[in-house]
């Protein structure tokens, strides 16, 4: 059966990088991938066209799609919108919530060719392979009550950090299963020395552990986890954590690999429907210049093939093509080094496509 893919280029560098990833997707179609691709508006682009960051039309297309490929949303032109519900980020959070995409997989893998591009010493990051499993539809991002209101003559801002047992359990299971397929070590990150929501988090993880006797479960406070990620990152295999801690730790982990421009992500619901996006943002400072790194988005297509479309062979082919291009010494500006050749976004796309065809 033909599956539907929705491409949401979004804002900033989003359209440039999704254009390259779409070419790879088309090459997969030419090799028999049975998908139908359409485009939609999300974020600031959608706000400008329809006054909403997540128009009904986009939501309906998203619900009908097996998988969504997203560029990035946001930019300074929308940061001054006082109504927070109109901000581009709300469009992204809306898709995650409406589709129930609670399981966010953020792999931080250091390509051997890029070990020198990391801000850490190459020996600390060579061979790094961490999978961060971030809960994506709960926690303080969505907790009620929330707001800014007047109390005792001054304004007060407040949010609620809330997790139910069932929410913790379902992300816990995703993480245990993931660890099972990897090095069988799972580190759950919380702040159980201070926050009740994460005391419960730790309890639920402990309760699940006997069902996965082959996986070694450990716990770490989030402040220590941040430190350990930059001190000795290779100690981690799979990390599971809540929405906000996962947001922060995944940016830190991304940088270990040389550039946040390399990191793909998958956000999945229980039926395997997913949204795939690079971990980096819309990078308004370099938008429109044709210099952004499209590899995280191209690698997001590989994750889409693996997790939503059951096409692991094509996924490996894409990953192999990216490795080959890096071997050839081609780099976008963010990962450039002394003895490499700096190329544009489109040239990087050309090179990956050529390597994909040649493999
Ligand atoms: C991410 C981003 C988003 C988040 C923003 C754009 C809302 O930082 O995907 O990590 O905080 O989840
Ligand atoms: Mg983030």
PDB file of C-alpha atoms in Angstrom, residues 111-254:
ATOM      1  CA  UNK A 111      31.499   9.772  12.742  1.00  0.00           C
ATOM      2  CA  UNK A 112      35.190   8.802  12.844  1.00  0.00           C
ATOM      3  CA  UNK A 113      35.826  11.360  10.087  1.00  0.00           C
ATOM      4  CA  UNK A 114      34.520  14.128  12.357  1.00  0.00           C
ATOM      5  CA  UNK A 115      36.135  13.260  15.699  1.00  0.00           C
ATOM      6  CA  UNK A 116      38.467  16.238  15.323  1.00  0.00           C
ATOM      7  CA  UNK A 117      35.523  18.615  14.797  1.00  0.00           C
ATOM      8  CA  UNK A 118      34.230  17.992  18.321  1.00  0.00           C
ATOM      9  CA  UNK A 119      34.836  20.533  21.049  1.00  0.00           C
ATOM     10  CA  UNK A 120      36.159  17.643  23.167  1.00  0.00           C
ATOM     11  CA  UNK A 121      39.439  15.811  22.662  1.00  0.00           C
ATOM     12  CA  UNK A 122      39.129  13.237  19.862  1.00  0.00           C
ATOM     13  CA  UNK A 123      39.925  10.317  22.221  1.00  0.00           C
ATOM     14  CA  UNK A 124      36.945  11.253  24.411  1.00  0.00           C
ATOM     15  CA  UNK A 125      34.477  11.141  21.517  1.00  0.00           C
ATOM     16  CA  UNK A 126      35.925   8.683  18.967  1.00  0.00           C
ATOM     17  CA  UNK A 127      33.397   5.859  18.590  1.00  0.00           C
ATOM     18  CA  UNK A 128      30.744   7.666  20.629  1.00  0.00           C
ATOM     19  CA  UNK A 129      27.285   6.146  20.152  1.00  0.00           C
ATOM     20  CA  UNK A 130      24.612   7.361  22.570  1.00  0.00           C
ATOM     21  CA  UNK A 131      20.858   7.141  22.143  1.00  0.00           C
ATOM     22  CA  UNK A 132      18.876   9.725  24.058  1.00  0.00           C
ATOM     23  CA  UNK A 133      15.252   8.712  24.554  1.00  0.00           C
ATOM     24  CA  UNK A 134      13.327  11.847  25.433  1.00  0.00           C
ATOM     25  CA  UNK A 135       9.690  11.919  26.549  1.00  0.00           C
ATOM     26  CA  UNK A 136       8.090  14.402  24.157  1.00  0.00           C
ATOM     27  CA  UNK A 137       4.421  15.020  24.911  1.00  0.00           C
ATOM     28  CA  UNK A 138       4.366  15.562  28.666  1.00  0.00           C
ATOM     29  CA  UNK A 139       6.290  17.067  31.542  1.00  0.00           C
ATOM     30  CA  UNK A 140       6.732  20.779  32.073  1.00  0.00           C
ATOM     31  CA  UNK A 141       6.258  21.551  28.366  1.00  0.00           C
ATOM     32  CA  UNK A 142       2.565  20.678  28.573  1.00  0.00           C
ATOM     33  CA  UNK A 143       1.676  20.631  32.305  1.00  0.00           C
ATOM     34  CA  UNK A 144      -1.295  22.646  33.572  1.00  0.00           C
ATOM     35  CA  UNK A 145      -1.695  25.100  35.156  1.00  0.00           C
ATOM     36  CA  UNK A 146       0.671  27.400  33.338  1.00  0.00           C
ATOM     37  CA  UNK A 147       0.731  31.084  32.649  1.00  0.00           C
ATOM     38  CA  UNK A 148       1.789  34.555  33.655  1.00  0.00           C
ATOM     39  CA  UNK A 149      -0.557  36.361  36.035  1.00  0.00           C
ATOM     40  CA  UNK A 150      -0.745  39.159  38.526  1.00  0.00           C
ATOM     41  CA  UNK A 151      -0.304  38.135  42.154  1.00  0.00           C
ATOM     42  CA  UNK A 152       0.167  40.578  45.028  1.00  0.00           C
ATOM     43  CA  UNK A 153       0.918  43.471  42.756  1.00  0.00           C
ATOM     44  CA  UNK A 154       3.517  41.788  40.571  1.00  0.00           C
ATOM     45  CA  UNK A 155       3.512  39.417  37.654  1.00  0.00           C
ATOM     46  CA  UNK A 156       4.266  35.762  38.317  1.00  0.00           C
ATOM     47  CA  UNK A 157       5.161  33.158  35.694  1.00  0.00           C
ATOM     48  CA  UNK A 158       4.447  29.510  36.442  1.00  0.00           C
ATOM     49  CA  UNK A 159       4.536  26.055  34.859  1.00  0.00           C
ATOM     50  CA  UNK A 160       3.746  22.589  36.084  1.00  0.00           C
ATOM     51  CA  UNK A 161       6.108  19.634  35.955  1.00  0.00           C
ATOM     52  CA  UNK A 162       3.777  16.653  35.855  1.00  0.00           C
ATOM     53  CA  UNK A 163       4.127  13.002  34.810  1.00  0.00           C
ATOM     54  CA  UNK A 164       1.635  10.193  35.294  1.00  0.00           C
ATOM     55  CA  UNK A 165       2.739   6.611  35.890  1.00  0.00           C
ATOM     56  CA  UNK A 166       1.382   5.546  32.508  1.00  0.00           C
ATOM     57  CA  UNK A 167       3.333   8.270  30.699  1.00  0.00           C
ATOM     58  CA  UNK A 168       6.538   7.270  32.469  1.00  0.00           C
ATOM     59  CA  UNK A 169       5.934   3.606  31.853  1.00  0.00           C
ATOM     60  CA  UNK A 170       5.412   3.917  28.094  1.00  0.00           C
ATOM     61  CA  UNK A 171       8.583   5.956  27.522  1.00  0.00           C
ATOM     62  CA  UNK A 172      10.410   3.611  29.904  1.00  0.00           C
ATOM     63  CA  UNK A 173       9.427   0.661  27.748  1.00  0.00           C
ATOM     64  CA  UNK A 174      10.661   2.390  24.586  1.00  0.00           C
ATOM     65  CA  UNK A 175      14.006   2.957  26.314  1.00  0.00           C
ATOM     66  CA  UNK A 176      14.366  -0.562  27.729  1.00  0.00           C
ATOM     67  CA  UNK A 177      13.538  -2.040  24.318  1.00  0.00           C
ATOM     68  CA  UNK A 178      16.073   0.265  22.695  1.00  0.00           C
ATOM     69  CA  UNK A 179      18.764  -0.714  25.215  1.00  0.00           C
ATOM     70  CA  UNK A 180      17.969  -4.360  24.526  1.00  0.00           C
ATOM     71  CA  UNK A 181      18.877  -3.853  20.850  1.00  0.00           C
ATOM     72  CA  UNK A 182      22.111  -2.064  21.759  1.00  0.00           C
ATOM     73  CA  UNK A 183      24.680  -2.408  24.552  1.00  0.00           C
ATOM     74  CA  UNK A 184      21.971  -3.208  27.158  1.00  0.00           C
ATOM     75  CA  UNK A 185      22.761  -0.306  29.460  1.00  0.00           C
ATOM     76  CA  UNK A 186      20.053   2.214  30.343  1.00  0.00           C
ATOM     77  CA  UNK A 187      20.661   5.350  32.379  1.00  0.00           C
ATOM     78  CA  UNK A 188      17.524   7.114  33.605  1.00  0.00           C
ATOM     79  CA  UNK A 189      18.095  10.808  34.255  1.00  0.00           C
ATOM     80  CA  UNK A 190      16.023  12.658  36.862  1.00  0.00           C
ATOM     81  CA  UNK A 191      16.161  15.166  39.694  1.00  0.00           C
ATOM     82  CA  UNK A 192      14.778  12.837  42.335  1.00  0.00           C
ATOM     83  CA  UNK A 193      16.666  14.640  45.090  1.00  0.00           C
ATOM     84  CA  UNK A 194      14.360  17.649  44.606  1.00  0.00           C
ATOM     85  CA  UNK A 195      11.341  17.036  42.345  1.00  0.00           C
ATOM     86  CA  UNK A 196       8.437  14.729  43.249  1.00  0.00           C
ATOM     87  CA  UNK A 197       7.537  14.199  39.600  1.00  0.00           C
ATOM     88  CA  UNK A 198      10.930  12.624  39.107  1.00  0.00           C
ATOM     89  CA  UNK A 199      10.799  10.608  42.345  1.00  0.00           C
ATOM     90  CA  UNK A 200       7.842   8.888  40.705  1.00  0.00           C
ATOM     91  CA  UNK A 201       9.805   8.682  37.449  1.00  0.00           C
ATOM     92  CA  UNK A 202      12.597   6.779  39.211  1.00  0.00           C
ATOM     93  CA  UNK A 203      10.131   4.465  40.987  1.00  0.00           C
ATOM     94  CA  UNK A 204       8.431   3.516  37.718  1.00  0.00           C
ATOM     95  CA  UNK A 205      11.758   2.837  35.985  1.00  0.00           C
ATOM     96  CA  UNK A 206      12.730   0.576  38.909  1.00  0.00           C
ATOM     97  CA  UNK A 207       9.420  -1.213  38.681  1.00  0.00           C
ATOM     98  CA  UNK A 208       9.936  -1.956  34.969  1.00  0.00           C
ATOM     99  CA  UNK A 209      13.506  -3.190  35.386  1.00  0.00           C
ATOM    100  CA  UNK A 210      12.699  -6.819  36.399  1.00  0.00           C
ATOM    101  CA  UNK A 211      10.844  -7.238  33.093  1.00  0.00           C
ATOM    102  CA  UNK A 212      14.103  -6.500  31.283  1.00  0.00           C
ATOM    103  CA  UNK A 213      16.656  -8.550  33.255  1.00  0.00           C
ATOM    104  CA  UNK A 214      19.121  -8.376  30.366  1.00  0.00           C
ATOM    105  CA  UNK A 215      19.279  -4.565  30.634  1.00  0.00           C
ATOM    106  CA  UNK A 216      21.357  -2.894  33.321  1.00  0.00           C
ATOM    107  CA  UNK A 217      19.428   0.104  34.713  1.00  0.00           C
ATOM    108  CA  UNK A 218      21.166   2.989  36.466  1.00  0.00           C
ATOM    109  CA  UNK A 219      19.993   6.429  37.604  1.00  0.00           C
ATOM    110  CA  UNK A 220      21.672   9.802  37.468  1.00  0.00           C
ATOM    111  CA  UNK A 221      20.689  13.309  38.549  1.00  0.00           C
ATOM    112  CA  UNK A 222      20.415  15.648  35.608  1.00  0.00           C
ATOM    113  CA  UNK A 223      23.133  18.049  36.770  1.00  0.00           C
ATOM    114  CA  UNK A 224      25.579  15.177  37.089  1.00  0.00           C
ATOM    115  CA  UNK A 225      24.452  13.792  33.716  1.00  0.00           C
ATOM    116  CA  UNK A 226      25.262  17.124  32.069  1.00  0.00           C
ATOM    117  CA  UNK A 227      28.716  17.011  33.636  1.00  0.00           C
ATOM    118  CA  UNK A 228      29.326  13.352  32.745  1.00  0.00           C
ATOM    119  CA  UNK A 229      28.311  14.002  29.130  1.00  0.00           C
ATOM    120  CA  UNK A 230      31.189  16.413  28.709  1.00  0.00           C
ATOM    121  CA  UNK A 231      33.601  14.566  31.038  1.00  0.00           C
ATOM    122  CA  UNK A 232      33.320  10.987  29.816  1.00  0.00           C
ATOM    123  CA  UNK A 233      30.485  10.647  27.305  1.00  0.00           C
ATOM    124  CA  UNK A 234      31.320   7.101  26.241  1.00  0.00           C
ATOM    125  CA  UNK A 235      30.039   5.751  29.585  1.00  0.00           C
ATOM    126  CA  UNK A 236      26.485   6.135  28.205  1.00  0.00           C
ATOM    127  CA  UNK A 237      24.573   3.750  25.975  1.00  0.00           C
ATOM    128  CA  UNK A 238      20.859   4.634  26.197  1.00  0.00           C
ATOM    129  CA  UNK A 239      19.695   7.615  28.257  1.00  0.00           C
ATOM    130  CA  UNK A 240      16.005   8.038  29.104  1.00  0.00           C
ATOM    131  CA  UNK A 241      14.647  11.267  30.505  1.00  0.00           C
ATOM    132  CA  UNK A 242      11.730  13.699  30.561  1.00  0.00           C
ATOM    133  CA  UNK A 243      10.878  16.375  28.056  1.00  0.00           C
ATOM    134  CA  UNK A 244      12.850  19.357  29.351  1.00  0.00           C
ATOM    135  CA  UNK A 245      15.944  17.498  30.566  1.00  0.00           C
ATOM    136  CA  UNK A 246      15.987  15.646  27.252  1.00  0.00           C
ATOM    137  CA  UNK A 247      15.835  18.912  25.319  1.00  0.00           C
ATOM    138  CA  UNK A 248      18.885  20.224  27.143  1.00  0.00           C
ATOM    139  CA  UNK A 249      20.974  17.054  27.295  1.00  0.00           C
ATOM    140  CA  UNK A 250      20.405  16.243  23.634  1.00  0.00           C
ATOM    141  CA  UNK A 251      21.870  19.582  22.543  1.00  0.00           C
ATOM    142  CA  UNK A 252      24.920  18.919  24.707  1.00  0.00           C
ATOM    143  CA  UNK A 253      25.266  15.384  23.333  1.00  0.00           C
ATOM    144  CA  UNK A 254      24.881  16.664  19.790  1.00  0.00           C
TER     145      UNK A 254
END
